[in-house]
mmCIF file of C-alpha atoms and ligand atoms in Angstrom:
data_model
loop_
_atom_site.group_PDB
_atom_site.id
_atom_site.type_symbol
_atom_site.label_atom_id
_atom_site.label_comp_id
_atom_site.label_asym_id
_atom_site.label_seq_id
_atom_site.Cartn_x
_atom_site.Cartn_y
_atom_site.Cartn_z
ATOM 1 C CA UNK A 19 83.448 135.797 -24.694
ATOM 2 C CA UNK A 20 83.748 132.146 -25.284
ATOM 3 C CA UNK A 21 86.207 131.347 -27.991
ATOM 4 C CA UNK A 22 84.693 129.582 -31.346
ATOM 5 C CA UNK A 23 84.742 125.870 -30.482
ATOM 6 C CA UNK A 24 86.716 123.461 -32.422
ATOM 7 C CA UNK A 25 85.585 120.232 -33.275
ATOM 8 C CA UNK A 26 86.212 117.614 -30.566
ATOM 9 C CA UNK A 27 88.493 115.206 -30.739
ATOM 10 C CA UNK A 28 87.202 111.515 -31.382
ATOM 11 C CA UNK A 29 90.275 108.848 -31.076
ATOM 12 C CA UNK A 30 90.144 105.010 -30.902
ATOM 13 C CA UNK A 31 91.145 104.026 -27.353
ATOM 14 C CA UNK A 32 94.832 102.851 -27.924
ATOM 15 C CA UNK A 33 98.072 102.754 -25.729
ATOM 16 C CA UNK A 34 98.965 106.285 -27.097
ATOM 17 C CA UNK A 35 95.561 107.864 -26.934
ATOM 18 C CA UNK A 36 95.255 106.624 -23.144
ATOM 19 C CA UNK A 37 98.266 108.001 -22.649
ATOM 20 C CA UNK A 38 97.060 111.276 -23.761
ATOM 21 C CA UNK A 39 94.089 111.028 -22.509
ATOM 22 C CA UNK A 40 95.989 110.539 -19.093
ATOM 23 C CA UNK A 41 97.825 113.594 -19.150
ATOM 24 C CA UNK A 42 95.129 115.880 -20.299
ATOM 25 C CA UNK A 43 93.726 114.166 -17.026
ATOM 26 C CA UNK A 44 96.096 115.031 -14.743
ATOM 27 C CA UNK A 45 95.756 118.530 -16.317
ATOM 28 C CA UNK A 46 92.710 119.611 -14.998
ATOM 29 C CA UNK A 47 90.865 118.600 -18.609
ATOM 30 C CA UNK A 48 88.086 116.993 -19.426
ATOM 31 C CA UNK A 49 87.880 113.256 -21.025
ATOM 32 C CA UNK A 50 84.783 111.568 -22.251
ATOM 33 C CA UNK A 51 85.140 107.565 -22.030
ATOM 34 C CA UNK A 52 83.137 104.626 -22.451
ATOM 35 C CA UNK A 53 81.811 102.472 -19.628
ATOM 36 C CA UNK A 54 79.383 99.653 -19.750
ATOM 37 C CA UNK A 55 76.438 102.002 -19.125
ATOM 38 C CA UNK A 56 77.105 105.264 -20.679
ATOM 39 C CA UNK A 57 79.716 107.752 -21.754
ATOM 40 C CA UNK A 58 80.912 109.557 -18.889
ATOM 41 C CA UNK A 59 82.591 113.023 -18.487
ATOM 42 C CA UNK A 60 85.645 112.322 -16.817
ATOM 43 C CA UNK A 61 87.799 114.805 -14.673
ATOM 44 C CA UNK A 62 90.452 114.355 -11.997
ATOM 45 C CA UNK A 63 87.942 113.961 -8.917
ATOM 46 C CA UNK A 64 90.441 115.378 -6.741
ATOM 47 C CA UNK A 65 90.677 118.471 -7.938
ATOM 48 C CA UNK A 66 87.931 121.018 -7.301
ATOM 49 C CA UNK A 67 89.032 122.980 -10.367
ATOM 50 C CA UNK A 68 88.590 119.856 -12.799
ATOM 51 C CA UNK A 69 85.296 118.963 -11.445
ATOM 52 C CA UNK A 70 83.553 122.959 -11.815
ATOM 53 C CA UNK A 71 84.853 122.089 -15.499
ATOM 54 C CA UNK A 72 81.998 119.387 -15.522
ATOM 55 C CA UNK A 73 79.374 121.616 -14.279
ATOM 56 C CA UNK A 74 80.095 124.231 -16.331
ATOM 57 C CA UNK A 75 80.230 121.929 -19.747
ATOM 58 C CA UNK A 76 77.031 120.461 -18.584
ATOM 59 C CA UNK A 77 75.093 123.088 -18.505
ATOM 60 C CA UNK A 78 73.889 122.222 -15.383
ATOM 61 C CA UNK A 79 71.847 124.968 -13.332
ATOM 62 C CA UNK A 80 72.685 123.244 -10.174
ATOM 63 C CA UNK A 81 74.949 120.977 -8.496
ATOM 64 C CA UNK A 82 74.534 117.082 -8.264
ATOM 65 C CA UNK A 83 76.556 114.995 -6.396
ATOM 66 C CA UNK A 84 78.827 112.922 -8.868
ATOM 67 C CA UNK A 85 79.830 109.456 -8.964
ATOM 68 C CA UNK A 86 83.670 108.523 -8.406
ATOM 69 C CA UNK A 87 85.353 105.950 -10.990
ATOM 70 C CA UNK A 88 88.082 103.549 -9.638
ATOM 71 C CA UNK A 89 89.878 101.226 -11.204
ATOM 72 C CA UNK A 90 90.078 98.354 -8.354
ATOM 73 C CA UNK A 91 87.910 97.836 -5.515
ATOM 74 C CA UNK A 92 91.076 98.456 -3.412
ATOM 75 C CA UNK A 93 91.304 101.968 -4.616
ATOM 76 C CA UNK A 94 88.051 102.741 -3.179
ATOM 77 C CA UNK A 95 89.719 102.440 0.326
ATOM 78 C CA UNK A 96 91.350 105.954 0.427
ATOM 79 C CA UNK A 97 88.066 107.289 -0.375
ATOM 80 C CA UNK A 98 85.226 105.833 1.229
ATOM 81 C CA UNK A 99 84.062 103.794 4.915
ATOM 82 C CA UNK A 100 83.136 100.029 3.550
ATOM 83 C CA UNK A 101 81.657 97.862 5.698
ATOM 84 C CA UNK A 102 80.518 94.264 5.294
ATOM 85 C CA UNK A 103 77.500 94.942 3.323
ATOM 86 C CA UNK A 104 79.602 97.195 0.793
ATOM 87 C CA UNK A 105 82.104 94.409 0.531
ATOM 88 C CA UNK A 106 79.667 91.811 0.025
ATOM 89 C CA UNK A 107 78.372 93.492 -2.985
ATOM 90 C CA UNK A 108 81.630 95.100 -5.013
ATOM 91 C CA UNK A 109 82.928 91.477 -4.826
ATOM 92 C CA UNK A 110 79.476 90.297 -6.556
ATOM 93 C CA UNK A 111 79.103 93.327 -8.597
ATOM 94 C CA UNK A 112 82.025 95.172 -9.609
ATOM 95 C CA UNK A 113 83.364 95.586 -12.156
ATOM 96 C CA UNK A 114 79.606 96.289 -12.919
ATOM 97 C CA UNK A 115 77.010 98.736 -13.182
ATOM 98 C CA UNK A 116 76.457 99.274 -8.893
ATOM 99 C CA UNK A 117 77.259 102.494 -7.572
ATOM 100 C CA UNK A 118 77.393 102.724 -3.990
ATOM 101 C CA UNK A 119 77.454 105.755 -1.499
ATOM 102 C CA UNK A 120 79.077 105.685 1.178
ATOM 103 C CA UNK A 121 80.865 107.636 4.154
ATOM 104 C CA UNK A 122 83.253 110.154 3.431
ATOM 105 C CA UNK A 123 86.829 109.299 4.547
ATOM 106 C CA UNK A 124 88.591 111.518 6.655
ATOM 107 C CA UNK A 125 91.708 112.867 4.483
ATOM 108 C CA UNK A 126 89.339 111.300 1.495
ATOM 109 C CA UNK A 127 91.539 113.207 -1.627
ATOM 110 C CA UNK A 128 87.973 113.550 -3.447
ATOM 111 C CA UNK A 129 87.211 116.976 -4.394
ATOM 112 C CA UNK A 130 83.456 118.133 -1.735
ATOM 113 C CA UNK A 131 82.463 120.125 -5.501
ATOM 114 C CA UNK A 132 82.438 116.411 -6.614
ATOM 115 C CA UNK A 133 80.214 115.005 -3.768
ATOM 116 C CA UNK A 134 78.318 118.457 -3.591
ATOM 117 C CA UNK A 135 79.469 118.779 -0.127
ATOM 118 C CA UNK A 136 77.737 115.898 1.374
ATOM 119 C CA UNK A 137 79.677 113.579 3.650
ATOM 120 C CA UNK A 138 78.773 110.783 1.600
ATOM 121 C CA UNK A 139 81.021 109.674 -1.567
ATOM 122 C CA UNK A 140 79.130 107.685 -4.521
ATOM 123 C CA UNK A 141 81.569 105.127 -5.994
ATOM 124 C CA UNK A 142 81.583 102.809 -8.517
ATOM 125 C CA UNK A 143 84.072 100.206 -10.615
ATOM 126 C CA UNK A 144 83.087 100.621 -14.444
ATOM 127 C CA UNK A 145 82.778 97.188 -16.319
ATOM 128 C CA UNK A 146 84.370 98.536 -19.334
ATOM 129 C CA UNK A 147 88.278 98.143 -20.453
ATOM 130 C CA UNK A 148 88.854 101.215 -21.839
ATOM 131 C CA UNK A 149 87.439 103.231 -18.423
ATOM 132 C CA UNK A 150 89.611 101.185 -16.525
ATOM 133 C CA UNK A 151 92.650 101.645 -18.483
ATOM 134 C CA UNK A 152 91.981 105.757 -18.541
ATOM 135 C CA UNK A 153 91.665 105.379 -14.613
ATOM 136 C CA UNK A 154 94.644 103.768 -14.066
ATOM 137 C CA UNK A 155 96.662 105.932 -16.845
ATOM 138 C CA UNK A 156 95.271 109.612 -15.071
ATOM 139 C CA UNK A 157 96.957 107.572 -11.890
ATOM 140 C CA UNK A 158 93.295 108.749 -9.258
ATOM 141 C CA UNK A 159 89.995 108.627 -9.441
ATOM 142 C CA UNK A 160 87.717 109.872 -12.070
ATOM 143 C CA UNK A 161 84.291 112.081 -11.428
ATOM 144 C CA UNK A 162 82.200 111.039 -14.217
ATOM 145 C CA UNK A 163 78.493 112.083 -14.880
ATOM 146 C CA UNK A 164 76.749 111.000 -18.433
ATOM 147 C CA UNK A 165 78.315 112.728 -21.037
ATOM 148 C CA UNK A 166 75.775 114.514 -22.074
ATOM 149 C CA UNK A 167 74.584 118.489 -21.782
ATOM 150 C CA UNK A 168 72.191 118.742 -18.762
ATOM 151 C CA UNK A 169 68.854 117.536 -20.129
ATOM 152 C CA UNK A 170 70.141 115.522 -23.223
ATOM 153 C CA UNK A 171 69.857 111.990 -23.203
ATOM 154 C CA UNK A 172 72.567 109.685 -22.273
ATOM 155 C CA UNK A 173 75.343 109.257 -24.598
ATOM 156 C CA UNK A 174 75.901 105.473 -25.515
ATOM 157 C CA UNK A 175 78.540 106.148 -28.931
ATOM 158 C CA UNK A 176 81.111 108.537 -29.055
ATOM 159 C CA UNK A 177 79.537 110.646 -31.259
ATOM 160 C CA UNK A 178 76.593 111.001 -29.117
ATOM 161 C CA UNK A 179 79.046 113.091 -26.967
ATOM 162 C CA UNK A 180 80.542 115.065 -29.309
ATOM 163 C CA UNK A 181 76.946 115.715 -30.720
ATOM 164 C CA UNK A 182 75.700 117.440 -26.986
ATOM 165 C CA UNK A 183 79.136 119.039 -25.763
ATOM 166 C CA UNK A 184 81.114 119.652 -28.695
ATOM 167 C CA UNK A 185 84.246 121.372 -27.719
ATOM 168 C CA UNK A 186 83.556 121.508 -24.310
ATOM 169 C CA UNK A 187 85.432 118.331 -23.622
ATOM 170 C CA UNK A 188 88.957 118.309 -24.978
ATOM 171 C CA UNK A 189 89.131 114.254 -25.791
ATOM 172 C CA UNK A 190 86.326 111.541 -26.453
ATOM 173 C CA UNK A 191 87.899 108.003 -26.579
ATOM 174 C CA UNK A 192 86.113 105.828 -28.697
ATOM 175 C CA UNK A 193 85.377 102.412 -27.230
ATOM 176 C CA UNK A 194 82.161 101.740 -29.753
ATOM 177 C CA UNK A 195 78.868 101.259 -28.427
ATOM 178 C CA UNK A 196 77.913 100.644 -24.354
ATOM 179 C CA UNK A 197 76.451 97.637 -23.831
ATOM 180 C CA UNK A 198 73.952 98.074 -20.964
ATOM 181 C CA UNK A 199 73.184 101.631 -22.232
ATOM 182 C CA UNK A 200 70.989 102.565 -19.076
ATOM 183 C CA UNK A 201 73.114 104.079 -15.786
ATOM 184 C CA UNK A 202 74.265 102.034 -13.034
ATOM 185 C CA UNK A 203 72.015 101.747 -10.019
ATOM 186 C CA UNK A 204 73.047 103.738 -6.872
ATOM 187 C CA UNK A 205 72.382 101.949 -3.745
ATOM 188 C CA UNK A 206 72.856 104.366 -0.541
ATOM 189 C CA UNK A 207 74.735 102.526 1.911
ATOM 190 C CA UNK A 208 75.426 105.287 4.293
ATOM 191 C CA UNK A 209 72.180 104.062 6.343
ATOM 192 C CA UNK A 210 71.268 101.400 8.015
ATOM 193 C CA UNK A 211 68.590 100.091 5.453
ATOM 194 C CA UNK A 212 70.012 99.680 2.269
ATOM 195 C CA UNK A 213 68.551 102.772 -0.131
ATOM 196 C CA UNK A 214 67.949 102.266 -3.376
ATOM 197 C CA UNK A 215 68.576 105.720 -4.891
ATOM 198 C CA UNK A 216 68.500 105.054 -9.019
ATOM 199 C CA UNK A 217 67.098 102.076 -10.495
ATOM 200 C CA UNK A 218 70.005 100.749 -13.017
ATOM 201 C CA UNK A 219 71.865 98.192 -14.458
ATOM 202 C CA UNK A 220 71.732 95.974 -11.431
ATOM 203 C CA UNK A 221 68.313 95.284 -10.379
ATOM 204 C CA UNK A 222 67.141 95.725 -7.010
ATOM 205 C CA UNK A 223 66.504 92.035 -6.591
ATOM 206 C CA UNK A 224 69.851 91.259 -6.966
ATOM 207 C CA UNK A 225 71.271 93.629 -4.067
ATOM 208 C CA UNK A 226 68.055 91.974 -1.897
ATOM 209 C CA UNK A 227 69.242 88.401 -2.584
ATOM 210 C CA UNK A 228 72.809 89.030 -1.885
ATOM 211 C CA UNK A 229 72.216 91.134 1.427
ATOM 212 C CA UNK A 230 69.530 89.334 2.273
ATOM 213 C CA UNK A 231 67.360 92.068 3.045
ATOM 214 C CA UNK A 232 64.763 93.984 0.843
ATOM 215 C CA UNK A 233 66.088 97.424 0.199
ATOM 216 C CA UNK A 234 64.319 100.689 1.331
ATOM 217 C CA UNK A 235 63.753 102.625 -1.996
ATOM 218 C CA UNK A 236 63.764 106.655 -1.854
ATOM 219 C CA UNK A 237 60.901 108.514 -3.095
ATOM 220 C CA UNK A 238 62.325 109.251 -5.996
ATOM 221 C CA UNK A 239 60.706 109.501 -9.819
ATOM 222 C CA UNK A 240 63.751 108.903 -11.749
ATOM 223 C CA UNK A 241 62.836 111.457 -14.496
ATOM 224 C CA UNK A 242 62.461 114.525 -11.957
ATOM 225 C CA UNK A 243 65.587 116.350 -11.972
ATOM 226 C CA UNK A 244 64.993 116.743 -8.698
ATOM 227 C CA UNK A 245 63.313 114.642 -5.988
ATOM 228 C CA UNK A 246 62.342 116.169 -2.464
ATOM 229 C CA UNK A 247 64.419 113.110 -1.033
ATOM 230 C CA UNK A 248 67.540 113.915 -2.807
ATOM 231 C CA UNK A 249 67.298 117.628 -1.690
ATOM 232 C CA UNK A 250 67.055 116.832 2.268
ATOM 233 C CA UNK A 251 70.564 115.060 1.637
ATOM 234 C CA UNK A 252 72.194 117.996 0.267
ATOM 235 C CA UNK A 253 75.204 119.527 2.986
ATOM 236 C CA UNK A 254 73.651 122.790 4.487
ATOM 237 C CA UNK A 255 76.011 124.618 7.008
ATOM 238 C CA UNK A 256 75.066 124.706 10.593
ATOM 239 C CA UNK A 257 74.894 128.611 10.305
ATOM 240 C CA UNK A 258 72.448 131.123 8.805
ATOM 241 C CA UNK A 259 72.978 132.450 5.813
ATOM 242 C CA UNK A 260 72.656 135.430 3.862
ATOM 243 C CA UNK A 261 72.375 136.180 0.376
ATOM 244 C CA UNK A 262 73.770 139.011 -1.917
ATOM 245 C CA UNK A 263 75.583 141.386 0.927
ATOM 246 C CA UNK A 264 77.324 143.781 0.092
ATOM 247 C CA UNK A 265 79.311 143.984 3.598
ATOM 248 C CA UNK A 266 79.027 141.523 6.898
ATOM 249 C CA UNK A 267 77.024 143.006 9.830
ATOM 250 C CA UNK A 268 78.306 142.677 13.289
ATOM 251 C CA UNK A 269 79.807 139.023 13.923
ATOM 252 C CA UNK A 270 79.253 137.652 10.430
ATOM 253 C CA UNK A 271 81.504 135.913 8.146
ATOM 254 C CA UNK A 272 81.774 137.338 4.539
ATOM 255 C CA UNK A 273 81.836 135.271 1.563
ATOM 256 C CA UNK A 274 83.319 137.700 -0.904
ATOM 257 C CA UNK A 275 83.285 137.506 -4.931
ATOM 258 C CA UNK A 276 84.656 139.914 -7.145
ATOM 259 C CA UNK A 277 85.544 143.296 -5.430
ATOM 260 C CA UNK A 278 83.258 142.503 -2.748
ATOM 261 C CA UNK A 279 86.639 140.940 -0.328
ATOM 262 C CA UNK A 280 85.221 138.606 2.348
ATOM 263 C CA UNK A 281 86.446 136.995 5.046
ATOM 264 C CA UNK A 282 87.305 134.143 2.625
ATOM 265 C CA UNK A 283 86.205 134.908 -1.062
ATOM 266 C CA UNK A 284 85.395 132.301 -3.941
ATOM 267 C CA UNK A 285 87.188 134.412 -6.636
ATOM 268 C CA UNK A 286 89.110 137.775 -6.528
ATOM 269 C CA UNK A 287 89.302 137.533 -10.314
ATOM 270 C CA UNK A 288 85.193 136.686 -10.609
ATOM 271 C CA UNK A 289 85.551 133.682 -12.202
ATOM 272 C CA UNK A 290 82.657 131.723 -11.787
ATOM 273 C CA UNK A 291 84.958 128.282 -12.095
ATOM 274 C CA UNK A 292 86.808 128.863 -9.780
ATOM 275 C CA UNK A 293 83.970 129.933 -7.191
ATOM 276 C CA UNK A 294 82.531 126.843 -7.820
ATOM 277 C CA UNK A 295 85.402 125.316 -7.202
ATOM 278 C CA UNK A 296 86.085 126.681 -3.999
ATOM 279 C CA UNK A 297 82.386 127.111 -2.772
ATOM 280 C CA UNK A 298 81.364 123.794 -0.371
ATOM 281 C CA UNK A 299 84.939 123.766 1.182
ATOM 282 C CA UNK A 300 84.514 127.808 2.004
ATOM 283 C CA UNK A 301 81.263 127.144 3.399
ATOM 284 C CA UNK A 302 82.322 124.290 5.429
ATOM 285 C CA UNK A 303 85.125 126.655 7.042
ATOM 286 C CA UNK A 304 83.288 129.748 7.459
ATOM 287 C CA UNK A 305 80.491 126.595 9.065
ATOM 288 C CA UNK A 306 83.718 125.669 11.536
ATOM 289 C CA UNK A 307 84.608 129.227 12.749
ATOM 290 C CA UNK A 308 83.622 131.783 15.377
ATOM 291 C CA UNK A 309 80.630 133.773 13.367
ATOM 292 C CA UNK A 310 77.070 133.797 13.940
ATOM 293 C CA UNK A 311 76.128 133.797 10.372
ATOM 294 C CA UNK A 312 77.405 133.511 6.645
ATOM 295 C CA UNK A 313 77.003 136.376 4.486
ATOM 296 C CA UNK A 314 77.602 136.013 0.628
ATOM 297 C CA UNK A 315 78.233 138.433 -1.822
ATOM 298 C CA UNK A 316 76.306 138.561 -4.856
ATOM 299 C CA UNK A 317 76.940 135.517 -7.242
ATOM 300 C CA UNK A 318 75.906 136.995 -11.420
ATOM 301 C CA UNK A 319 72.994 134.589 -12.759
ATOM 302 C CA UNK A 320 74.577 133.005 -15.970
ATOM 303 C CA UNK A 321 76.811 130.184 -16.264
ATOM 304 C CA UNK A 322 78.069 128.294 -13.127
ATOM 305 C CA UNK A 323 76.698 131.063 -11.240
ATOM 306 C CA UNK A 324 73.459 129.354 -11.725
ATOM 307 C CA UNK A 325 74.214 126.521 -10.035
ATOM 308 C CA UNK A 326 76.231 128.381 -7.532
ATOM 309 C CA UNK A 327 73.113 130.579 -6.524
ATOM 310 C CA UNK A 328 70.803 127.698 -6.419
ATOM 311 C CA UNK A 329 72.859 125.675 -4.022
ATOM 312 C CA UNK A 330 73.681 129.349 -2.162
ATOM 313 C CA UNK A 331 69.350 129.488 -1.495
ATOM 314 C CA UNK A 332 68.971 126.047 -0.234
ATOM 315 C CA UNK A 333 71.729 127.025 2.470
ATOM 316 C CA UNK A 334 69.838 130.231 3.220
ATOM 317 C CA UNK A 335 65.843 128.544 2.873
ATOM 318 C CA UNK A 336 64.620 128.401 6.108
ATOM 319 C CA UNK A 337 65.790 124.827 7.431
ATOM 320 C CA UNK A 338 63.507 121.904 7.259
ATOM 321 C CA UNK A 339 62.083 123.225 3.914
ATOM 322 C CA UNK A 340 64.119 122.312 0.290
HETATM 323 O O1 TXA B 24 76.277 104.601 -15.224
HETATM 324 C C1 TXA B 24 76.563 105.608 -14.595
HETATM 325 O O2 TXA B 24 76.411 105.677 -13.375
HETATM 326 C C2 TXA B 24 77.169 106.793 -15.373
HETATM 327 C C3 TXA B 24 78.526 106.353 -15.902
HETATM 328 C C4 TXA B 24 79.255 107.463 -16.604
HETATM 329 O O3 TXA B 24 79.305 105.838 -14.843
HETATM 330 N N1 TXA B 24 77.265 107.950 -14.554
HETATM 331 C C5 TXA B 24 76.156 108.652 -14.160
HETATM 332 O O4 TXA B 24 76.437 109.787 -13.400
HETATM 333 O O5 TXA B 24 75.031 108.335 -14.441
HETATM 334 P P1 TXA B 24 75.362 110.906 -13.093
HETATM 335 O O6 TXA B 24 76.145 112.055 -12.499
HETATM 336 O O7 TXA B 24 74.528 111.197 -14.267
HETATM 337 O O8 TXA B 24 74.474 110.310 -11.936
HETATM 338 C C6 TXA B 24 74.952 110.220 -10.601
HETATM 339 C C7 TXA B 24 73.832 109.797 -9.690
HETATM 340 C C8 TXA B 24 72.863 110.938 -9.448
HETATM 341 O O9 TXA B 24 71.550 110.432 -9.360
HETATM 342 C C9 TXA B 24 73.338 111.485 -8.113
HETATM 343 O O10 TXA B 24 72.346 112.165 -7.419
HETATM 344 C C10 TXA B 24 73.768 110.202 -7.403
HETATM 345 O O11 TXA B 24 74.370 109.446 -8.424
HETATM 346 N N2 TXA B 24 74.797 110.476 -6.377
HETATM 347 C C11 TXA B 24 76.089 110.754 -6.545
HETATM 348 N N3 TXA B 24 76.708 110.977 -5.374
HETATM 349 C C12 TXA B 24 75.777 110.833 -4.420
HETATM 350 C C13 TXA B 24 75.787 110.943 -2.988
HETATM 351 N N4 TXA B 24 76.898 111.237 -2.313
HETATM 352 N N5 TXA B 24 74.627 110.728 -2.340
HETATM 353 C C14 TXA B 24 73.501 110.424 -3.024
HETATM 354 N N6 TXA B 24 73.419 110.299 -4.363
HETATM 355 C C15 TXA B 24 74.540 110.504 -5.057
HETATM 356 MG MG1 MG B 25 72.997 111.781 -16.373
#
């Protein structure tokens, strides 16, 4: 099915390979880039397609929210509520290993695949210039995880990337080793208390002393994949929902896939990319509309269909439970 890989493409970060490294970018490709933490897995973060291209080179059997690259402070704006706490700290800590989430702007351009449908946007301004250079060259913001297949370790050289994804990413720009080589911390700033989500490159006593309050700190062991308290933040539409239908009954809505034709369908042509792609903004529309219920079609187990299933049973598990 897949075509034989060919080797990826390792290039110094220059003028012409940013350039390149843009366009690809702007095509819906995938670029690996250095920060100051890791190697991240760039795509356009506004385009639902792009970012289903990082799930499915992951590997990843379900989908995590990502964290959105800009290239000023300013540019996080368009995307994102700030308030004073959020401004205090980007004008401590960014450029800098601090990732913050925040609200969800109304007519925010970022892609809901990219925030996993939550109305809460991680953001963060890389330390690093060759990220910031590739941010400003694609012309929006980037969705970067670690470059890494979905259980690897973190990629901190180039080659660690091409090592775990190969072909699946079409560029690497080479920027030599990161320097803080762990991930930024996120700090949830969607709440009233302060969250501290991932323990990272900025530590937590830093935040307290600048906000001058101690942070709340999720449940969270940072080598789980997945931690109860990240699970109860996931998006899960206001309707029931049921799993691999064939047909709606009475006053349901039909998620179709495939030759199963819904009321809106993820893909006709059963690719699994592009149901990814259009799965969280279906849901929330089918959420918005006049049914009683959300019916889905049958999603195949392999690929991005993994993830798509998994995030499909959380929406259907009885509420309250993960
Ligand atoms: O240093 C880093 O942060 C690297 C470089 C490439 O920037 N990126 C990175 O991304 O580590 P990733 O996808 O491996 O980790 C993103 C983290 C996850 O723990 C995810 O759950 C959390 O950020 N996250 C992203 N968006 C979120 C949101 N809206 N709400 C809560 N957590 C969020
Ligand atoms: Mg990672």
């Amino acid at each position: 099915m897949n075509p034989v890989p060919l080797p990826a493409l390792i290039e110094p970060a220059c003028a012409l390979s940013l350039a390149e490294a843009g366009r690809l970018l702007r095509e819906g490709r995938l670029v690996a880039f250095p920060t100051e933490t890791v190697y991240g897995l760039g795509a356009d973060a506004t385009c639902d397609r792009a970012v289903a291209a990082i799930f499915e080179a992951k590997g990843r059997p379900s989908f995590n929210p990502l964290i959105v690259h800009v290239a000023e402070a300013a540019d996080a704006l368009a995307l994102v509520e700030i308030d004073d706490r959020a401004r205090l700290l980007m004008a401590r800590f960014w450029p800098g290993p601090l990732t913050l989430v925040l609200p969800r702007r109304a007519g925010s351009p970022v892609s809901l695949l990219a925030s996993a449908g939550l109305d809460t946007i991680a953001v963060r301004m890389p330390d690093h210039p060759v990220a910031l250079d590739l941010i400003r060259a694609a012309g929006r913001p980037l969705a970067a995880p670690s470059a890494n297949r979905s259980g690897a370790v973190s990629p901190t050289l180039a080659l660690h990337v091409v090592d775990s994804l190969g072909a699946r990413v079409a560029l690497v720009l080479d920027g030599g080793p990161c320097r803080v080589g762990v991930e930024s911390t996120v700090l949830d700033l969607s709440t009233a208390t302060a969250c501290l989500l991932r323990p990272g490159g900025i530590a937590a006593e830093e935040i307290e002393a600048v906000l001058g309050s101690p942070l709340a700190r999720a449940a969270i062991d940072p080598h789980a994949p997945k931690s109860p308290g990240m699970l109860e933040s996931h998006y899960a539409p206001g309707l029931p929902v049921r799993l691999n239908a064939a047909t709606a009954e009475k006053d349901e809505a039909l998620l179709g896939f495939g030759a199963i034709d819904g009321t809106l369908t993820l893909s006709a042509a059963g690719d699994l990319q592009e149901a990814a792609a259009n799965l969280f903004a279906m849901l929330r529309l089918l959420d918005g509309g006049p049914h009683r219920a959300i019916a889905v079609a049958p999603i195949p187990e392999h690929g991005l269909g993994l993830a798509i299933n998994d995030r499909l049973r959380r929406a259907a598990a009885p509420r309250g439970q993960p």
